[in-house]
JSON list of C-alpha atoms in Angstrom, two decimals:
[
{"chain": "A", "resi": 1, "resn": "UNK", "atom": "CA", "xyz": [-0.16, -0.30, 0.00]},
{"chain": "A", "resi": 2, "resn": "UNK", "atom": "CA", "xyz": [2.99, 2.26, 0.43]},
{"chain": "A", "resi": 3, "resn": "UNK", "atom": "CA", "xyz": [4.67, 1.51, -2.75]},
{"chain": "A", "resi": 4, "resn": "UNK", "atom": "CA", "xyz": [1.46, 2.83, -4.52]},
{"chain": "A", "resi": 5, "resn": "UNK", "atom": "CA", "xyz": [1.04, 5.76, -2.37]},
{"chain": "A", "resi": 6, "resn": "UNK", "atom": "CA", "xyz": [4.39, 6.91, -3.67]},
{"chain": "A", "resi": 7, "resn": "UNK", "atom": "CA", "xyz": [3.89, 5.83, -7.11]},
{"chain": "A", "resi": 8, "resn": "UNK", "atom": "CA", "xyz": [0.65, 8.08, -6.88]},
{"chain": "A", "resi": 9, "resn": "UNK", "atom": "CA", "xyz": [2.28, 10.73, -5.49]},
{"chain": "A", "resi": 10, "resn": "UNK", "atom": "CA", "xyz": [5.13, 10.56, -8.14]},
{"chain": "A", "resi": 11, "resn": "UNK", "atom": "CA", "xyz": [2.89, 10.25, -10.65]},
{"chain": "A", "resi": 12, "resn": "UNK", "atom": "CA", "xyz": [0.97, 13.66, -9.34]},
{"chain": "A", "resi": 13, "resn": "UNK", "atom": "CA", "xyz": [4.02, 15.49, -8.84]},
{"chain": "A", "resi": 14, "resn": "UNK", "atom": "CA", "xyz": [5.12, 15.07, -12.42]},
{"chain": "A", "resi": 15, "resn": "UNK", "atom": "CA", "xyz": [1.82, 16.06, -14.00]},
{"chain": "A", "resi": 16, "resn": "UNK", "atom": "CA", "xyz": [1.79, 19.38, -12.04]},
{"chain": "A", "resi": 17, "resn": "UNK", "atom": "CA", "xyz": [5.43, 19.60, -13.22]},
{"chain": "A", "resi": 18, "resn": "UNK", "atom": "CA", "xyz": [4.36, 19.50, -16.70]},
{"chain": "A", "resi": 19, "resn": "UNK", "atom": "CA", "xyz": [1.69, 21.63, -16.44]},
{"chain": "A", "resi": 20, "resn": "UNK", "atom": "CA", "xyz": [3.60, 24.39, -14.73]},
{"chain": "A", "resi": 21, "resn": "UNK", "atom": "CA", "xyz": [5.93, 24.25, -17.37]},
{"chain": "A", "resi": 22, "resn": "UNK", "atom": "CA", "xyz": [2.93, 24.40, -20.11]},
{"chain": "A", "resi": 23, "resn": "UNK", "atom": "CA", "xyz": [3.88, 21.29, -22.02]},
{"chain": "A", "resi": 24, "resn": "UNK", "atom": "CA", "xyz": [1.58, 20.24, -24.14]},
{"chain": "A", "resi": 25, "resn": "UNK", "atom": "CA", "xyz": [-0.07, 16.33, -24.22]},
{"chain": "A", "resi": 26, "resn": "UNK", "atom": "CA", "xyz": [1.56, 14.65, -26.71]},
{"chain": "A", "resi": 27, "resn": "UNK", "atom": "CA", "xyz": [-0.73, 13.75, -29.92]},
{"chain": "A", "resi": 28, "resn": "UNK", "atom": "CA", "xyz": [-3.02, 10.47, -29.39]},
{"chain": "A", "resi": 29, "resn": "UNK", "atom": "CA", "xyz": [-2.45, 9.32, -33.43]},
{"chain": "A", "resi": 30, "resn": "UNK", "atom": "CA", "xyz": [0.50, 9.51, -35.96]},
{"chain": "A", "resi": 31, "resn": "UNK", "atom": "CA", "xyz": [-0.79, 12.04, -37.29]},
{"chain": "A", "resi": 32, "resn": "UNK", "atom": "CA", "xyz": [-3.84, 14.51, -37.89]},
{"chain": "A", "resi": 33, "resn": "UNK", "atom": "CA", "xyz": [-3.70, 16.06, -41.67]},
{"chain": "A", "resi": 34, "resn": "UNK", "atom": "CA", "xyz": [-5.77, 18.97, -41.95]},
{"chain": "A", "resi": 35, "resn": "UNK", "atom": "CA", "xyz": [-9.04, 18.92, -43.08]},
{"chain": "A", "resi": 36, "resn": "UNK", "atom": "CA", "xyz": [-9.66, 22.24, -45.41]},
{"chain": "A", "resi": 37, "resn": "UNK", "atom": "CA", "xyz": [-13.66, 20.85, -45.24]},
{"chain": "A", "resi": 38, "resn": "UNK", "atom": "CA", "xyz": [-13.97, 20.59, -41.77]},
{"chain": "A", "resi": 39, "resn": "UNK", "atom": "CA", "xyz": [-12.41, 21.09, -38.12]},
{"chain": "A", "resi": 40, "resn": "UNK", "atom": "CA", "xyz": [-11.59, 16.90, -37.99]},
{"chain": "A", "resi": 41, "resn": "UNK", "atom": "CA", "xyz": [-8.79, 15.59, -38.97]},
{"chain": "A", "resi": 42, "resn": "UNK", "atom": "CA", "xyz": [-8.37, 14.20, -42.28]},
{"chain": "A", "resi": 43, "resn": "UNK", "atom": "CA", "xyz": [-9.01, 10.15, -43.12]},
{"chain": "A", "resi": 44, "resn": "UNK", "atom": "CA", "xyz": [-6.16, 8.91, -43.33]},
{"chain": "A", "resi": 45, "resn": "UNK", "atom": "CA", "xyz": [-6.54, 6.40, -45.58]},
{"chain": "A", "resi": 46, "resn": "UNK", "atom": "CA", "xyz": [-7.08, 9.70, -47.78]},
{"chain": "A", "resi": 47, "resn": "UNK", "atom": "CA", "xyz": [-3.31, 11.20, -46.50]},
{"chain": "A", "resi": 48, "resn": "UNK", "atom": "CA", "xyz": [-0.96, 11.73, -48.62]},
{"chain": "A", "resi": 49, "resn": "UNK", "atom": "CA", "xyz": [3.10, 12.65, -49.02]},
{"chain": "A", "resi": 50, "resn": "UNK", "atom": "CA", "xyz": [2.32, 16.01, -50.68]},
{"chain": "A", "resi": 51, "resn": "UNK", "atom": "CA", "xyz": [0.12, 16.44, -47.55]},
{"chain": "A", "resi": 52, "resn": "UNK", "atom": "CA", "xyz": [3.71, 16.35, -45.34]},
{"chain": "A", "resi": 53, "resn": "UNK", "atom": "CA", "xyz": [5.64, 18.39, -48.10]},
{"chain": "A", "resi": 54, "resn": "UNK", "atom": "CA", "xyz": [6.05, 22.40, -49.04]},
{"chain": "A", "resi": 55, "resn": "UNK", "atom": "CA", "xyz": [8.43, 23.30, -51.92]},
{"chain": "A", "resi": 56, "resn": "UNK", "atom": "CA", "xyz": [9.93, 26.92, -52.64]},
{"chain": "A", "resi": 57, "resn": "UNK", "atom": "CA", "xyz": [11.60, 27.93, -49.00]},
{"chain": "A", "resi": 58, "resn": "UNK", "atom": "CA", "xyz": [14.72, 28.16, -51.01]},
{"chain": "A", "resi": 59, "resn": "UNK", "atom": "CA", "xyz": [13.36, 31.33, -52.97]},
{"chain": "A", "resi": 60, "resn": "UNK", "atom": "CA", "xyz": [13.88, 34.29, -51.74]},
{"chain": "A", "resi": 61, "resn": "UNK", "atom": "CA", "xyz": [10.88, 36.40, -50.52]},
{"chain": "A", "resi": 62, "resn": "UNK", "atom": "CA", "xyz": [9.86, 39.96, -51.84]},
{"chain": "A", "resi": 63, "resn": "UNK", "atom": "CA", "xyz": [11.80, 42.58, -50.02]},
{"chain": "A", "resi": 64, "resn": "UNK", "atom": "CA", "xyz": [10.03, 45.45, -52.48]},
{"chain": "A", "resi": 65, "resn": "UNK", "atom": "CA", "xyz": [8.09, 46.72, -49.29]},
{"chain": "A", "resi": 66, "resn": "UNK", "atom": "CA", "xyz": [8.05, 49.45, -46.89]},
{"chain": "A", "resi": 67, "resn": "UNK", "atom": "CA", "xyz": [9.43, 47.46, -44.07]},
{"chain": "A", "resi": 68, "resn": "UNK", "atom": "CA", "xyz": [12.21, 45.54, -46.92]},
{"chain": "A", "resi": 69, "resn": "UNK", "atom": "CA", "xyz": [11.67, 42.15, -45.74]},
{"chain": "A", "resi": 70, "resn": "UNK", "atom": "CA", "xyz": [9.41, 39.40, -46.43]},
{"chain": "A", "resi": 71, "resn": "UNK", "atom": "CA", "xyz": [8.13, 36.29, -44.48]},
{"chain": "A", "resi": 72, "resn": "UNK", "atom": "CA", "xyz": [7.20, 32.58, -45.87]},
{"chain": "A", "resi": 73, "resn": "UNK", "atom": "CA", "xyz": [5.90, 30.73, -43.70]},
{"chain": "A", "resi": 74, "resn": "UNK", "atom": "CA", "xyz": [5.79, 27.01, -43.38]},
{"chain": "A", "resi": 75, "resn": "UNK", "atom": "CA", "xyz": [2.34, 26.59, -41.48]},
{"chain": "A", "resi": 76, "resn": "UNK", "atom": "CA", "xyz": [-0.40, 24.26, -41.01]},
{"chain": "A", "resi": 77, "resn": "UNK", "atom": "CA", "xyz": [-2.06, 26.67, -43.49]},
{"chain": "A", "resi": 78, "resn": "UNK", "atom": "CA", "xyz": [0.97, 24.83, -46.35]},
{"chain": "A", "resi": 79, "resn": "UNK", "atom": "CA", "xyz": [1.63, 21.69, -44.86]},
{"chain": "A", "resi": 80, "resn": "UNK", "atom": "CA", "xyz": [-1.48, 20.35, -43.46]},
{"chain": "A", "resi": 81, "resn": "UNK", "atom": "CA", "xyz": [0.69, 17.37, -41.79]},
{"chain": "A", "resi": 82, "resn": "UNK", "atom": "CA", "xyz": [1.71, 19.94, -39.82]},
{"chain": "A", "resi": 83, "resn": "UNK", "atom": "CA", "xyz": [-1.67, 19.55, -37.62]},
{"chain": "A", "resi": 84, "resn": "UNK", "atom": "CA", "xyz": [-1.65, 19.25, -34.24]},
{"chain": "A", "resi": 85, "resn": "UNK", "atom": "CA", "xyz": [2.52, 18.41, -34.42]},
{"chain": "A", "resi": 86, "resn": "UNK", "atom": "CA", "xyz": [3.48, 22.14, -32.81]},
{"chain": "A", "resi": 87, "resn": "UNK", "atom": "CA", "xyz": [5.68, 23.39, -35.44]},
{"chain": "A", "resi": 88, "resn": "UNK", "atom": "CA", "xyz": [6.09, 26.19, -37.67]},
{"chain": "A", "resi": 89, "resn": "UNK", "atom": "CA", "xyz": [8.92, 27.20, -39.89]},
{"chain": "A", "resi": 90, "resn": "UNK", "atom": "CA", "xyz": [9.83, 30.73, -41.07]},
{"chain": "A", "resi": 91, "resn": "UNK", "atom": "CA", "xyz": [12.23, 32.07, -43.55]},
{"chain": "A", "resi": 92, "resn": "UNK", "atom": "CA", "xyz": [12.72, 35.81, -43.21]},
{"chain": "A", "resi": 93, "resn": "UNK", "atom": "CA", "xyz": [14.48, 37.65, -46.65]},
{"chain": "A", "resi": 94, "resn": "UNK", "atom": "CA", "xyz": [15.57, 41.43, -46.16]},
{"chain": "A", "resi": 95, "resn": "UNK", "atom": "CA", "xyz": [16.97, 44.03, -48.35]},
{"chain": "A", "resi": 96, "resn": "UNK", "atom": "CA", "xyz": [19.70, 46.04, -47.27]},
{"chain": "A", "resi": 97, "resn": "UNK", "atom": "CA", "xyz": [18.17, 48.15, -44.35]},
{"chain": "A", "resi": 98, "resn": "UNK", "atom": "CA", "xyz": [15.27, 45.93, -43.72]},
{"chain": "A", "resi": 99, "resn": "UNK", "atom": "CA", "xyz": [13.72, 45.19, -40.83]},
{"chain": "A", "resi": 100, "resn": "UNK", "atom": "CA", "xyz": [10.90, 42.62, -39.16]},
{"chain": "A", "resi": 101, "resn": "UNK", "atom": "CA", "xyz": [9.05, 45.62, -36.64]},
{"chain": "A", "resi": 102, "resn": "UNK", "atom": "CA", "xyz": [9.18, 44.44, -32.75]},
{"chain": "A", "resi": 103, "resn": "UNK", "atom": "CA", "xyz": [6.47, 41.94, -32.53]},
{"chain": "A", "resi": 104, "resn": "UNK", "atom": "CA", "xyz": [5.35, 39.10, -30.08]},
{"chain": "A", "resi": 105, "resn": "UNK", "atom": "CA", "xyz": [4.27, 35.59, -30.70]},
{"chain": "A", "resi": 106, "resn": "UNK", "atom": "CA", "xyz": [1.83, 34.98, -28.05]},
{"chain": "A", "resi": 107, "resn": "UNK", "atom": "CA", "xyz": [1.79, 31.00, -28.12]},
{"chain": "A", "resi": 108, "resn": "UNK", "atom": "CA", "xyz": [5.67, 30.01, -29.27]},
{"chain": "A", "resi": 109, "resn": "UNK", "atom": "CA", "xyz": [9.17, 30.28, -28.63]},
{"chain": "A", "resi": 110, "resn": "UNK", "atom": "CA", "xyz": [11.18, 30.56, -31.81]},
{"chain": "A", "resi": 111, "resn": "UNK", "atom": "CA", "xyz": [15.01, 30.19, -32.55]},
{"chain": "A", "resi": 112, "resn": "UNK", "atom": "CA", "xyz": [16.41, 31.95, -35.38]},
{"chain": "A", "resi": 113, "resn": "UNK", "atom": "CA", "xyz": [19.31, 30.92, -38.03]},
{"chain": "A", "resi": 114, "resn": "UNK", "atom": "CA", "xyz": [21.42, 33.32, -40.17]},
{"chain": "A", "resi": 115, "resn": "UNK", "atom": "CA", "xyz": [21.47, 32.17, -43.52]},
{"chain": "A", "resi": 116, "resn": "UNK", "atom": "CA", "xyz": [23.38, 34.99, -45.36]},
{"chain": "A", "resi": 117, "resn": "UNK", "atom": "CA", "xyz": [24.22, 38.79, -44.26]},
{"chain": "A", "resi": 118, "resn": "UNK", "atom": "CA", "xyz": [24.29, 40.53, -40.93]},
{"chain": "A", "resi": 119, "resn": "UNK", "atom": "CA", "xyz": [21.08, 40.82, -38.46]},
{"chain": "A", "resi": 120, "resn": "UNK", "atom": "CA", "xyz": [20.51, 42.84, -35.21]},
{"chain": "A", "resi": 121, "resn": "UNK", "atom": "CA", "xyz": [18.08, 41.29, -33.48]},
{"chain": "A", "resi": 122, "resn": "UNK", "atom": "CA", "xyz": [17.18, 41.52, -29.48]},
{"chain": "A", "resi": 123, "resn": "UNK", "atom": "CA", "xyz": [14.03, 40.76, -27.29]},
{"chain": "A", "resi": 124, "resn": "UNK", "atom": "CA", "xyz": [13.31, 42.73, -24.11]},
{"chain": "A", "resi": 125, "resn": "UNK", "atom": "CA", "xyz": [12.46, 41.08, -20.94]},
{"chain": "A", "resi": 126, "resn": "UNK", "atom": "CA", "xyz": [9.00, 41.95, -18.89]},
{"chain": "A", "resi": 127, "resn": "UNK", "atom": "CA", "xyz": [8.53, 44.35, -16.42]},
{"chain": "A", "resi": 128, "resn": "UNK", "atom": "CA", "xyz": [9.66, 45.98, -14.26]},
{"chain": "A", "resi": 129, "resn": "UNK", "atom": "CA", "xyz": [13.83, 45.16, -15.91]},
{"chain": "A", "resi": 130, "resn": "UNK", "atom": "CA", "xyz": [12.51, 46.01, -19.57]},
{"chain": "A", "resi": 131, "resn": "UNK", "atom": "CA", "xyz": [16.08, 44.52, -20.19]},
{"chain": "A", "resi": 132, "resn": "UNK", "atom": "CA", "xyz": [16.94, 44.61, -24.05]},
{"chain": "A", "resi": 133, "resn": "UNK", "atom": "CA", "xyz": [19.09, 41.13, -24.64]},
{"chain": "A", "resi": 134, "resn": "UNK", "atom": "CA", "xyz": [20.33, 42.03, -28.44]},
{"chain": "A", "resi": 135, "resn": "UNK", "atom": "CA", "xyz": [23.32, 40.67, -30.65]},
{"chain": "A", "resi": 136, "resn": "UNK", "atom": "CA", "xyz": [24.59, 40.86, -34.57]},
{"chain": "A", "resi": 137, "resn": "UNK", "atom": "CA", "xyz": [24.42, 37.88, -35.85]},
{"chain": "A", "resi": 138, "resn": "UNK", "atom": "CA", "xyz": [26.34, 36.66, -38.73]},
{"chain": "A", "resi": 139, "resn": "UNK", "atom": "CA", "xyz": [25.93, 33.54, -41.68]},
{"chain": "A", "resi": 140, "resn": "UNK", "atom": "CA", "xyz": [25.59, 30.10, -39.44]},
{"chain": "A", "resi": 141, "resn": "UNK", "atom": "CA", "xyz": [24.92, 32.16, -35.82]},
{"chain": "A", "resi": 142, "resn": "UNK", "atom": "CA", "xyz": [21.64, 31.01, -33.71]},
{"chain": "A", "resi": 143, "resn": "UNK", "atom": "CA", "xyz": [19.33, 33.51, -31.30]},
{"chain": "A", "resi": 144, "resn": "UNK", "atom": "CA", "xyz": [16.58, 32.02, -29.33]},
{"chain": "A", "resi": 145, "resn": "UNK", "atom": "CA", "xyz": [13.50, 34.69, -28.27]},
{"chain": "A", "resi": 146, "resn": "UNK", "atom": "CA", "xyz": [11.50, 33.07, -25.68]},
{"chain": "A", "resi": 147, "resn": "UNK", "atom": "CA", "xyz": [7.97, 32.79, -25.42]},
{"chain": "A", "resi": 148, "resn": "UNK", "atom": "CA", "xyz": [5.39, 36.11, -25.60]},
{"chain": "A", "resi": 149, "resn": "UNK", "atom": "CA", "xyz": [8.66, 39.13, -25.35]},
{"chain": "A", "resi": 150, "resn": "UNK", "atom": "CA", "xyz": [8.99, 41.73, -28.12]},
{"chain": "A", "resi": 151, "resn": "UNK", "atom": "CA", "xyz": [11.79, 41.01, -30.43]},
{"chain": "A", "resi": 152, "resn": "UNK", "atom": "CA", "xyz": [12.95, 42.27, -33.69]},
{"chain": "A", "resi": 153, "resn": "UNK", "atom": "CA", "xyz": [15.26, 41.65, -36.73]},
{"chain": "A", "resi": 154, "resn": "UNK", "atom": "CA", "xyz": [17.15, 44.02, -38.74]},
{"chain": "A", "resi": 155, "resn": "UNK", "atom": "CA", "xyz": [19.33, 43.70, -41.85]},
{"chain": "A", "resi": 156, "resn": "UNK", "atom": "CA", "xyz": [22.81, 45.58, -40.50]},
{"chain": "A", "resi": 157, "resn": "UNK", "atom": "CA", "xyz": [24.81, 44.55, -43.37]},
{"chain": "A", "resi": 158, "resn": "UNK", "atom": "CA", "xyz": [26.16, 45.81, -46.30]},
{"chain": "A", "resi": 159, "resn": "UNK", "atom": "CA", "xyz": [23.70, 43.04, -48.95]},
{"chain": "A", "resi": 160, "resn": "UNK", "atom": "CA", "xyz": [20.93, 41.07, -48.52]},
{"chain": "A", "resi": 161, "resn": "UNK", "atom": "CA", "xyz": [20.13, 39.03, -45.64]},
{"chain": "A", "resi": 162, "resn": "UNK", "atom": "CA", "xyz": [17.62, 35.87, -45.12]},
{"chain": "A", "resi": 163, "resn": "UNK", "atom": "CA", "xyz": [17.21, 33.79, -42.13]},
{"chain": "A", "resi": 164, "resn": "UNK", "atom": "CA", "xyz": [14.84, 31.01, -41.07]},
{"chain": "A", "resi": 165, "resn": "UNK", "atom": "CA", "xyz": [13.66, 30.40, -37.43]},
{"chain": "A", "resi": 166, "resn": "UNK", "atom": "CA", "xyz": [11.80, 27.44, -35.99]},
{"chain": "A", "resi": 167, "resn": "UNK", "atom": "CA", "xyz": [8.66, 27.95, -33.99]},
{"chain": "A", "resi": 168, "resn": "UNK", "atom": "CA", "xyz": [7.62, 25.15, -30.95]},
{"chain": "A", "resi": 169, "resn": "UNK", "atom": "CA", "xyz": [4.10, 26.17, -32.22]},
{"chain": "A", "resi": 170, "resn": "UNK", "atom": "CA", "xyz": [1.50, 25.26, -35.28]},
{"chain": "A", "resi": 171, "resn": "UNK", "atom": "CA", "xyz": [-0.50, 29.03, -34.54]},
{"chain": "A", "resi": 172, "resn": "UNK", "atom": "CA", "xyz": [1.86, 30.94, -33.02]},
{"chain": "A", "resi": 173, "resn": "UNK", "atom": "CA", "xyz": [0.74, 34.11, -33.46]},
{"chain": "A", "resi": 174, "resn": "UNK", "atom": "CA", "xyz": [2.06, 37.57, -34.35]},
{"chain": "A", "resi": 175, "resn": "UNK", "atom": "CA", "xyz": [1.45, 40.49, -32.83]},
{"chain": "A", "resi": 176, "resn": "UNK", "atom": "CA", "xyz": [3.22, 43.61, -34.46]},
{"chain": "A", "resi": 177, "resn": "UNK", "atom": "CA", "xyz": [3.36, 46.34, -31.93]},
{"chain": "A", "resi": 178, "resn": "UNK", "atom": "CA", "xyz": [3.38, 49.36, -33.89]},
{"chain": "A", "resi": 179, "resn": "UNK", "atom": "CA", "xyz": [0.43, 48.23, -35.54]},
{"chain": "A", "resi": 180, "resn": "UNK", "atom": "CA", "xyz": [-1.50, 46.40, -32.88]},
{"chain": "A", "resi": 181, "resn": "UNK", "atom": "CA", "xyz": [-1.26, 49.74, -31.00]},
{"chain": "A", "resi": 182, "resn": "UNK", "atom": "CA", "xyz": [-1.94, 52.15, -33.68]},
{"chain": "A", "resi": 183, "resn": "UNK", "atom": "CA", "xyz": [-3.86, 50.43, -35.95]},
{"chain": "A", "resi": 184, "resn": "UNK", "atom": "CA", "xyz": [-6.35, 48.13, -33.89]},
{"chain": "A", "resi": 185, "resn": "UNK", "atom": "CA", "xyz": [-10.05, 48.16, -35.01]},
{"chain": "A", "resi": 186, "resn": "UNK", "atom": "CA", "xyz": [-12.18, 49.84, -33.75]},
{"chain": "A", "resi": 187, "resn": "UNK", "atom": "CA", "xyz": [-9.07, 52.89, -32.92]},
{"chain": "A", "resi": 188, "resn": "UNK", "atom": "CA", "xyz": [-7.81, 52.88, -29.00]},
{"chain": "A", "resi": 189, "resn": "UNK", "atom": "CA", "xyz": [-8.60, 56.88, -27.60]},
{"chain": "A", "resi": 190, "resn": "UNK", "atom": "CA", "xyz": [-6.52, 59.29, -28.58]},
{"chain": "A", "resi": 191, "resn": "UNK", "atom": "CA", "xyz": [-6.07, 60.77, -25.17]},
{"chain": "A", "resi": 192, "resn": "UNK", "atom": "CA", "xyz": [-5.22, 57.00, -24.12]},
{"chain": "A", "resi": 193, "resn": "UNK", "atom": "CA", "xyz": [-2.35, 56.73, -26.44]},
{"chain": "A", "resi": 194, "resn": "UNK", "atom": "CA", "xyz": [-1.36, 60.48, -26.12]},
{"chain": "A", "resi": 195, "resn": "UNK", "atom": "CA", "xyz": [-1.04, 59.86, -22.10]},
{"chain": "A", "resi": 196, "resn": "UNK", "atom": "CA", "xyz": [0.64, 56.50, -22.63]},
{"chain": "A", "resi": 197, "resn": "UNK", "atom": "CA", "xyz": [3.37, 57.65, -24.72]},
{"chain": "A", "resi": 198, "resn": "UNK", "atom": "CA", "xyz": [3.39, 61.21, -22.97]},
{"chain": "A", "resi": 199, "resn": "UNK", "atom": "CA", "xyz": [2.93, 62.59, -25.91]},
{"chain": "A", "resi": 200, "resn": "UNK", "atom": "CA", "xyz": [0.39, 65.07, -27.99]},
{"chain": "A", "resi": 201, "resn": "UNK", "atom": "CA", "xyz": [-2.84, 63.86, -29.79]},
{"chain": "A", "resi": 202, "resn": "UNK", "atom": "CA", "xyz": [-1.80, 64.89, -32.68]},
{"chain": "A", "resi": 203, "resn": "UNK", "atom": "CA", "xyz": [1.44, 63.06, -32.58]},
{"chain": "A", "resi": 204, "resn": "UNK", "atom": "CA", "xyz": [-1.26, 59.76, -32.04]},
{"chain": "A", "resi": 205, "resn": "UNK", "atom": "CA", "xyz": [-3.22, 61.13, -35.25]},
{"chain": "A", "resi": 206, "resn": "UNK", "atom": "CA", "xyz": [-0.67, 60.94, -37.31]},
{"chain": "A", "resi": 207, "resn": "UNK", "atom": "CA", "xyz": [0.76, 58.02, -36.23]},
{"chain": "A", "resi": 208, "resn": "UNK", "atom": "CA", "xyz": [-2.45, 56.29, -36.55]},
{"chain": "A", "resi": 209, "resn": "UNK", "atom": "CA", "xyz": [-2.84, 57.57, -40.21]},
{"chain": "A", "resi": 210, "resn": "UNK", "atom": "CA", "xyz": [0.37, 55.11, -40.95]},
{"chain": "A", "resi": 211, "resn": "UNK", "atom": "CA", "xyz": [-1.04, 52.21, -39.67]},
{"chain": "A", "resi": 212, "resn": "UNK", "atom": "CA", "xyz": [-4.88, 52.04, -40.73]},
{"chain": "A", "resi": 213, "resn": "UNK", "atom": "CA", "xyz": [-6.46, 51.53, -44.01]}
]
């Protein structure tokens, strides 16, 4: 009886530790290919190799935009076989001076590898420290952005740059801080933002114009 109690206590302790660490339970089947016509898994008999495949990640994205960067995703939307597996892959491309604006992934940690060029990257820890962890990365360097923390990527080299990142969620989320705040629908009140940023409401209006369609 004592040994059985010890096993039960140990099991509960392990379960609580996993829950506290935010570890999701593993899938209960080999795969659950997303069915575009419903929220259920595709019938395994209908699953094909192409459901686990995507092409074109070697092709640089179009950086002819104001930010000078592009994001190419390999997520469950492109690879149905990723459904329930908790992974997303992203390719970043940068023109000279290109930027991926400060943003947050509320549901994923990101690990980044530089393919070419020089990238200034960084993330900011939470309040009250608000500490910036930043570094210039070169080809082959790896950097981690912890889950839920604001981070950015900027091309500081003399040419183009590219990187690839993996995130441990099939739906990591992407909250671009400037557009999230100044491009919300409906808008956040001018006086709220003016007070939050300690600026005149005219500045708030000007910023909002940049992010509202």
